[in-house]
Amino acid sequence: MSFSMSRDEFAAYLDSARITGEVATPRENNLDHIQGFLDGNEHLEFGVQWTRDWDYDSVFEVMVRRAGLNPDRSHTHGQDTIGAEQCISALEEYARIFGDAVRSGSRILFATGHPAGLFPIYAVLAAAARAAGAEVLQIEEGERFLDGDVRQIMDVVMFEQYGNLQHTHFPGPMRIALDQLQARGVVPDLVVSDHGMAGYASSTRKLLTIGIADCNDPGLFVAAEQGDLPVCVPMDDNVPPRRYEPMIDFILDRAGLERP
């Protein structure tokens, strides 16, 4: 396959789709979540084990550099941003790691805490990986988590509660999936995930992981800064899924894979 956009055209598309550029998450939410991560908020700690001391200024700097937040310290309310260049550069590394794993026939686990937005991306990547000879790992569905359970739909592990697939930042579903695999003597060669599930896989379990996070989710960018995670793609994680189609094509093209 061949991705037809130039880098500038792709960046313009990401901005126009509000995957990057002026995204939906407000500035005050981004700043509050930096403090929440530092305070150990259970929805923001992401299973990340600190390997150095972090303070507000150092995390803010990481988010500016890695995610493209507005660097103006006096800007505390209103619109905030994700950088298209940071997103594309991270996607290139994401695709390289993913493509290398697929070509080597690796065991790959897919999981998401954002089913309404990111699930369709992983479903396509999982199908492409299987078609190219990788082993897409399967778990036993139905194990309880909180007052829901863990499901795997179209090869993607997610959290179900009250009959709905749930948005969650908790690392618990990833812990359950990895514990199940470990009990069978299976360790993923690559985990493809996001947010708390990616943070837990990479930082707590020390597995090769590629991740995605929004600009109000500093934990995964901290994991990347610490060297636990080789790449964290900054992007709005909850735009209508069809807007991600060019991004999927970009990943598959750079990974040297065909869309299934």
CSV table of N, CA and C in Angstrom, one decimal, residues 1 94 98 102 108 110 117-132 136 153-156 192 241-242 244-253 255 257-260:
chain,number,residue,atom,x,y,z
A,1,MET,N,0.8,-1.2,0.0
A,1,MET,CA,0.0,0.0,0.0
A,1,MET,C,0.9,1.2,0.0
A,94,TYR,N,6.3,4.5,16.2
A,94,TYR,CA,5.3,3.6,16.5
A,94,TYR,C,5.2,2.5,15.4
A,98,PHE,N,6.1,-1.5,15.5
A,98,PHE,CA,5.0,-2.4,15.1
A,98,PHE,C,5.4,-3.3,13.9
A,102,VAL,N,5.8,-7.4,13.8
A,102,VAL,CA,5.0,-8.2,12.9
A,102,VAL,C,5.9,-9.1,12.0
A,108,ILE,N,1.8,-10.5,20.0
A,108,ILE,CA,1.3,-9.1,20.2
A,108,ILE,C,0.0,-9.1,20.9
A,110,PHE,N,-3.1,-6.6,22.1
A,110,PHE,CA,-3.8,-5.3,21.9
A,110,PHE,C,-4.8,-5.1,23.0
A,117,GLY,N,-13.1,5.5,20.7
A,117,GLY,CA,-12.3,6.2,19.8
A,117,GLY,C,-11.2,5.3,19.2
A,118,LEU,N,-10.4,4.6,20.1
A,118,LEU,CA,-9.2,3.9,19.7
A,118,LEU,C,-9.4,2.5,19.3
A,119,PHE,N,-10.5,1.8,19.8
A,119,PHE,CA,-10.7,0.4,19.5
A,119,PHE,C,-10.6,0.1,18.0
A,120,PRO,N,-11.3,1.0,17.1
A,120,PRO,CA,-11.2,0.6,15.7
A,120,PRO,C,-9.8,0.7,15.1
A,121,ILE,N,-8.9,1.5,15.7
A,121,ILE,CA,-7.5,1.5,15.2
A,121,ILE,C,-6.9,0.2,15.5
A,122,TYR,N,-7.0,-0.3,16.7
A,122,TYR,CA,-6.3,-1.5,17.1
A,122,TYR,C,-6.9,-2.7,16.4
A,123,ALA,N,-8.2,-2.7,16.1
A,123,ALA,CA,-8.8,-3.8,15.4
A,123,ALA,C,-8.2,-4.0,14.0
A,124,VAL,N,-8.0,-2.9,13.3
A,124,VAL,CA,-7.4,-3.0,12.0
A,124,VAL,C,-5.9,-3.4,12.1
A,125,LEU,N,-5.2,-2.8,13.1
A,125,LEU,CA,-3.8,-3.2,13.3
A,125,LEU,C,-3.6,-4.7,13.6
A,126,ALA,N,-4.5,-5.2,14.5
A,126,ALA,CA,-4.5,-6.6,14.9
A,126,ALA,C,-4.7,-7.5,13.6
A,127,ALA,N,-5.7,-7.1,12.8
A,127,ALA,CA,-6.0,-7.9,11.6
A,127,ALA,C,-4.9,-7.9,10.7
A,128,ALA,N,-4.2,-6.8,10.5
A,128,ALA,CA,-3.1,-6.7,9.6
A,128,ALA,C,-1.9,-7.5,10.2
A,129,ALA,N,-1.7,-7.4,11.5
A,129,ALA,CA,-0.6,-8.2,12.1
A,129,ALA,C,-0.8,-9.7,11.9
A,130,ARG,N,-2.0,-10.2,12.1
A,130,ARG,CA,-2.3,-11.6,11.9
A,130,ARG,C,-2.1,-12.0,10.5
A,131,ALA,N,-2.6,-11.2,9.5
A,131,ALA,CA,-2.5,-11.5,8.1
A,131,ALA,C,-1.0,-11.6,7.7
A,132,ALA,N,-0.2,-10.9,8.4
A,132,ALA,CA,1.3,-10.9,8.0
A,132,ALA,C,2.1,-11.9,8.8
A,136,VAL,N,-1.4,-12.9,17.3
A,136,VAL,CA,-2.2,-12.0,18.1
A,136,VAL,C,-2.7,-12.8,19.3
A,153,ILE,N,-12.7,-8.2,22.1
A,153,ILE,CA,-13.5,-8.1,20.9
A,153,ILE,C,-12.6,-7.7,19.7
A,154,MET,N,-12.7,-8.5,18.7
A,154,MET,CA,-11.9,-8.3,17.5
A,154,MET,C,-10.4,-8.2,17.9
A,155,ASP,N,-10.0,-9.0,18.8
A,155,ASP,CA,-8.6,-9.2,19.3
A,155,ASP,C,-8.2,-8.1,20.2
A,156,VAL,N,-9.1,-7.2,20.7
A,156,VAL,CA,-8.7,-6.1,21.5
A,156,VAL,C,-9.3,-6.2,22.9
A,192,VAL,N,0.4,-3.4,22.4
A,192,VAL,CA,-0.1,-2.2,21.7
A,192,VAL,C,-1.3,-1.7,22.5
A,241,PRO,N,-14.3,7.9,15.2
A,241,PRO,CA,-13.3,7.0,14.7
A,241,PRO,C,-12.9,7.1,13.2
A,242,ARG,N,-13.9,7.5,12.3
A,242,ARG,CA,-13.5,7.6,10.9
A,242,ARG,C,-12.4,8.6,10.6
A,244,TYR,N,-9.8,8.8,12.1
A,244,TYR,CA,-8.5,8.2,12.3
A,244,TYR,C,-8.0,7.3,11.1
A,245,GLU,N,-8.9,7.2,10.1
A,245,GLU,CA,-8.6,6.3,9.0
A,245,GLU,C,-7.3,6.7,8.3
A,246,PRO,N,-7.0,8.0,8.0
A,246,PRO,CA,-5.7,8.3,7.4
A,246,PRO,C,-4.5,8.0,8.3
A,247,MET,N,-4.8,8.1,9.6
A,247,MET,CA,-3.7,7.7,10.5
A,247,MET,C,-3.4,6.2,10.5
A,248,ILE,N,-4.5,5.4,10.4
A,248,ILE,CA,-4.3,4.0,10.3
A,248,ILE,C,-3.5,3.7,9.0
A,249,ASP,N,-3.8,4.3,7.9
A,249,ASP,CA,-3.1,4.1,6.6
A,249,ASP,C,-1.7,4.5,6.8
A,250,PHE,N,-1.4,5.6,7.5
A,250,PHE,CA,0.0,6.1,7.7
A,250,PHE,C,0.8,5.0,8.5
A,251,ILE,N,0.2,4.5,9.5
A,251,ILE,CA,0.9,3.5,10.3
A,251,ILE,C,1.2,2.2,9.5
A,252,LEU,N,0.2,1.7,8.8
A,252,LEU,CA,0.4,0.5,8.0
A,252,LEU,C,1.4,0.8,6.9
A,253,ASP,N,1.4,1.9,6.3
A,253,ASP,CA,2.3,2.2,5.2
A,253,ASP,C,3.8,2.2,5.8
A,255,ALA,N,4.8,0.9,8.4
A,255,ALA,CA,5.1,-0.4,9.0
A,255,ALA,C,5.4,-1.5,7.8
A,257,LEU,N,3.0,-2.8,5.9
A,257,LEU,CA,1.9,-3.8,6.0
A,257,LEU,C,0.7,-3.4,5.1
A,258,GLU,N,-0.1,-4.4,4.8
A,258,GLU,CA,-1.3,-4.2,4.0
A,258,GLU,C,-2.5,-4.0,4.9
A,259,ARG,N,-3.4,-3.2,4.5
A,259,ARG,CA,-4.7,-3.1,5.2
A,259,ARG,C,-5.5,-4.4,4.9
A,260,PRO,N,-6.0,-5.1,5.9
A,260,PRO,CA,-6.7,-6.3,5.7
A,260,PRO,C,-8.0,-6.1,5.0
